[in-house]
Short mmCIF file of C-alpha atoms in Angstrom, two decimals:
data_model
loop_
_atom_site.label_atom_id
_atom_site.label_comp_id
_atom_site.label_asym_id
_atom_site.label_seq_id
_atom_site.Cartn_x
_atom_site.Cartn_y
_atom_site.Cartn_z
CA MET A 982 0.00 0.00 0.00
CA LEU A 983 1.25 3.48 -0.83
CA ASN A 984 2.42 5.72 1.95
CA ARG A 985 -0.11 8.56 2.46
CA SER A 986 2.62 11.25 2.56
CA PHE A 987 3.97 9.98 -0.76
CA ILE A 988 0.53 10.29 -2.38
CA ILE A 989 0.11 13.83 -0.99
CA ALA A 990 3.60 14.87 -2.16
CA LEU A 991 2.98 13.42 -5.62
CA THR A 992 -0.37 15.21 -5.93
CA VAL A 993 1.07 18.55 -4.75
CA GLY A 994 3.95 18.20 -7.20
CA ALA A 995 1.62 17.51 -10.13
CA VAL A 996 -0.65 20.44 -9.26
CA SER A 997 2.42 22.70 -8.99
CA VAL A 998 3.62 21.64 -12.44
CA ILE A 999 0.16 22.26 -13.90
CA GLY A 1000 -0.08 25.67 -12.21
CA VAL A 1001 3.31 26.82 -13.45
CA ALA A 1002 2.54 25.66 -16.99
CA GLY A 1003 -0.72 27.58 -16.99
CA CYS A 1004 1.02 30.80 -15.91
CA SER A 1005 3.97 30.70 -18.26
CA SER A 1006 2.47 32.57 -21.19
CA PRO A 1007 4.26 35.72 -22.34
CA ASN A 1008 2.80 39.14 -21.59
CA PRO A 1009 0.76 40.15 -24.68
CA TYR A 1010 0.78 43.89 -23.98
CA GLY A 1011 2.98 46.70 -25.19
CA ASN A 1012 4.84 46.97 -21.88
CA ALA A 1013 6.80 43.66 -22.01
CA TYR A 1014 8.77 42.06 -24.80
CA GLY A 1015 10.43 38.68 -25.19
CA SER A 1016 13.98 38.38 -26.47
CA ALA A 1017 12.62 37.26 -29.85
CA ASP A 1018 10.80 40.62 -30.13
CA THR A 1019 13.95 42.68 -29.82
CA ARG A 1020 15.69 44.09 -32.86
CA THR A 1021 12.80 43.14 -35.14
CA ILE A 1022 11.01 45.49 -37.48
CA GLN A 1023 7.31 45.89 -36.74
CA GLN A 1024 4.76 47.61 -38.92
CA VAL A 1025 2.94 50.34 -36.99
CA TYR A 1026 -0.64 51.29 -37.77
CA TYR A 1027 -2.91 53.80 -36.10
CA GLY A 1028 -6.63 53.46 -35.67
CA THR A 1029 -9.69 53.85 -33.49
CA ILE A 1030 -11.46 51.18 -31.44
CA ILE A 1031 -14.97 50.61 -32.83
CA LYS A 1032 -15.92 47.56 -30.75
CA THR A 1033 -14.67 45.66 -27.69
CA GLU A 1034 -15.88 42.20 -26.78
CA PRO A 1035 -14.81 40.08 -23.78
CA VAL A 1036 -13.52 36.60 -24.66
CA THR A 1037 -11.92 33.66 -22.87
CA ILE A 1038 -8.48 32.61 -24.03
CA ASP A 1039 -7.97 28.86 -23.61
CA SER A 1040 -4.70 27.39 -22.43
CA SER A 1041 -2.07 26.19 -24.82
CA GLU A 1042 -1.92 22.55 -25.81
CA GLY A 1043 1.45 22.32 -24.02
CA SER A 1044 -0.01 22.97 -20.58
CA ASN A 1045 -2.79 20.45 -21.23
CA ALA A 1046 -0.16 17.86 -22.17
CA ILE A 1047 1.69 18.44 -18.90
CA GLY A 1048 -1.55 18.06 -16.95
CA THR A 1049 -2.44 14.89 -18.85
CA ILE A 1050 0.96 13.31 -18.22
CA ALA A 1051 1.00 14.25 -14.52
CA GLY A 1052 -2.58 13.03 -14.01
CA ALA A 1053 -1.93 9.78 -15.87
CA ALA A 1054 1.19 9.09 -13.81
CA ILE A 1055 -0.62 9.67 -10.52
CA GLY A 1056 -3.67 7.67 -11.64
CA GLY A 1057 -1.51 4.80 -12.88
CA ILE A 1058 0.48 4.61 -9.65
CA LEU A 1059 -2.62 4.73 -7.49
CA GLY A 1060 -4.47 2.22 -9.70
CA SER A 1061 -1.57 -0.24 -9.63
CA LYS A 1062 -1.96 -0.57 -5.85
CA ILE A 1063 -5.45 -2.02 -6.22
CA GLY A 1064 -5.75 -5.80 -6.26
CA GLY A 1065 -3.03 -8.10 -7.54
CA GLY A 1066 -1.92 -9.68 -10.80
CA THR A 1067 -4.16 -8.96 -13.79
CA GLY A 1068 -6.61 -6.96 -11.66
CA SER A 1069 -3.79 -4.65 -10.60
CA ASP A 1070 -2.74 -4.15 -14.24
CA ILE A 1071 -6.30 -3.32 -15.30
CA ALA A 1072 -6.70 -0.92 -12.37
CA ALA A 1073 -3.39 0.78 -13.29
CA ILE A 1074 -4.54 1.28 -16.89
CA GLY A 1075 -7.93 2.57 -15.76
CA GLY A 1076 -6.31 4.84 -13.17
CA GLY A 1077 -3.92 6.18 -15.79
CA LEU A 1078 -6.74 6.95 -18.23
CA LEU A 1079 -8.92 8.63 -15.61
CA GLY A 1080 -5.95 10.50 -14.13
CA GLY A 1081 -4.87 11.69 -17.57
CA TYR A 1082 -8.34 13.00 -18.34
CA ALA A 1083 -8.64 14.73 -14.94
CA GLY A 1084 -5.15 16.24 -15.28
CA SER A 1085 -5.90 17.55 -18.77
CA GLU A 1086 -9.15 19.15 -17.61
CA ALA A 1087 -7.46 20.73 -14.56
CA ALA A 1088 -4.64 22.16 -16.68
CA GLY A 1089 -7.13 23.52 -19.20
CA GLU A 1090 -9.09 25.34 -16.50
CA LEU A 1091 -5.94 26.74 -14.88
CA GLY A 1092 -4.72 28.05 -18.24
CA LYS A 1093 -7.85 30.02 -19.14
CA ARG A 1094 -7.43 33.79 -19.16
CA ASN A 1095 -9.66 36.79 -19.76
CA GLY A 1096 -9.20 38.36 -23.15
CA VAL A 1097 -10.67 41.08 -25.31
CA ASN A 1098 -11.49 41.07 -29.01
CA LEU A 1099 -10.72 44.57 -30.28
CA THR A 1100 -12.25 45.68 -33.57
CA ILE A 1101 -10.28 48.63 -34.96
CA ARG A 1102 -10.83 50.97 -37.88
CA LEU A 1103 -7.38 51.85 -39.20
CA GLU A 1104 -6.63 55.31 -40.59
CA ASP A 1105 -6.83 53.94 -44.16
CA GLY A 1106 -10.41 52.73 -43.50
CA GLN A 1107 -9.55 49.04 -43.20
CA ILE A 1108 -11.24 47.23 -40.29
CA ILE A 1109 -9.25 44.63 -38.36
CA SER A 1110 -9.83 42.51 -35.26
CA ILE A 1111 -7.21 41.45 -32.71
CA VAL A 1112 -7.65 39.25 -29.63
CA GLN A 1113 -5.29 39.80 -26.72
CA GLU A 1114 -5.22 39.12 -22.99
CA VAL A 1115 -6.91 41.71 -20.78
CA ASN A 1116 -4.62 44.04 -18.88
CA PRO A 1117 -6.48 45.79 -16.03
CA ASN A 1118 -4.12 48.77 -16.45
CA MET A 1119 -4.94 49.06 -20.15
CA MET A 1120 -8.72 48.91 -20.58
CA PHE A 1121 -9.74 49.92 -24.11
CA GLN A 1122 -12.90 51.93 -24.83
CA VAL A 1123 -14.88 52.44 -28.04
CA GLY A 1124 -13.62 55.64 -29.69
CA GLU A 1125 -10.13 55.35 -28.19
CA GLU A 1126 -7.20 55.96 -30.53
CA VAL A 1127 -4.69 53.10 -30.54
CA GLN A 1128 -1.42 51.95 -32.05
CA VAL A 1129 -1.28 48.49 -33.62
CA ASN A 1130 2.18 46.87 -33.77
CA VAL A 1131 2.32 44.04 -36.31
CA ASP A 1132 5.17 41.54 -36.64
CA GLY A 1133 4.37 38.87 -39.21
CA ASN A 1134 1.15 37.16 -38.10
CA THR A 1135 1.19 38.58 -34.57
CA ALA A 1136 0.00 41.96 -33.36
CA ARG A 1137 -0.50 43.87 -30.15
CA VAL A 1138 -2.67 46.88 -29.46
CA VAL A 1139 -1.49 49.67 -27.19
CA PRO A 1140 -2.95 53.09 -26.36
CA ARG A 1141 -1.80 55.86 -28.67
#
């Protein structure tokens, strides 16, 4: 039978890994840049917000994978301690499957963030839409003038 402290330590470790994975996304706002963003040329456009819409940004597939693996490992270990012989093997497989599903769901929930879909009329009349994570210090309003920084297929909106 598994030692109770070992089970608790294993569970806490898995939850910690899931939590860190869910919080490791880069800052999507204009006030923080990753090293890959430095020394790159970005196109700059100016426009006016014409619509804001709250959205939920789901976690990345990477954090779900970590949760799935951690959950499956815990479920498999716990399941293997049930019964003996073939019954123990079946319980380990079932525990791994259930643990993997539970871990994936937990990681997905931890990785969800509040976002905003900004619809912007650029100065040339073109209308674009960009989704980015909500920053409580940078709440956009309809009619607000903004700067749109575009680098390839990615963009960020900042106040003008």
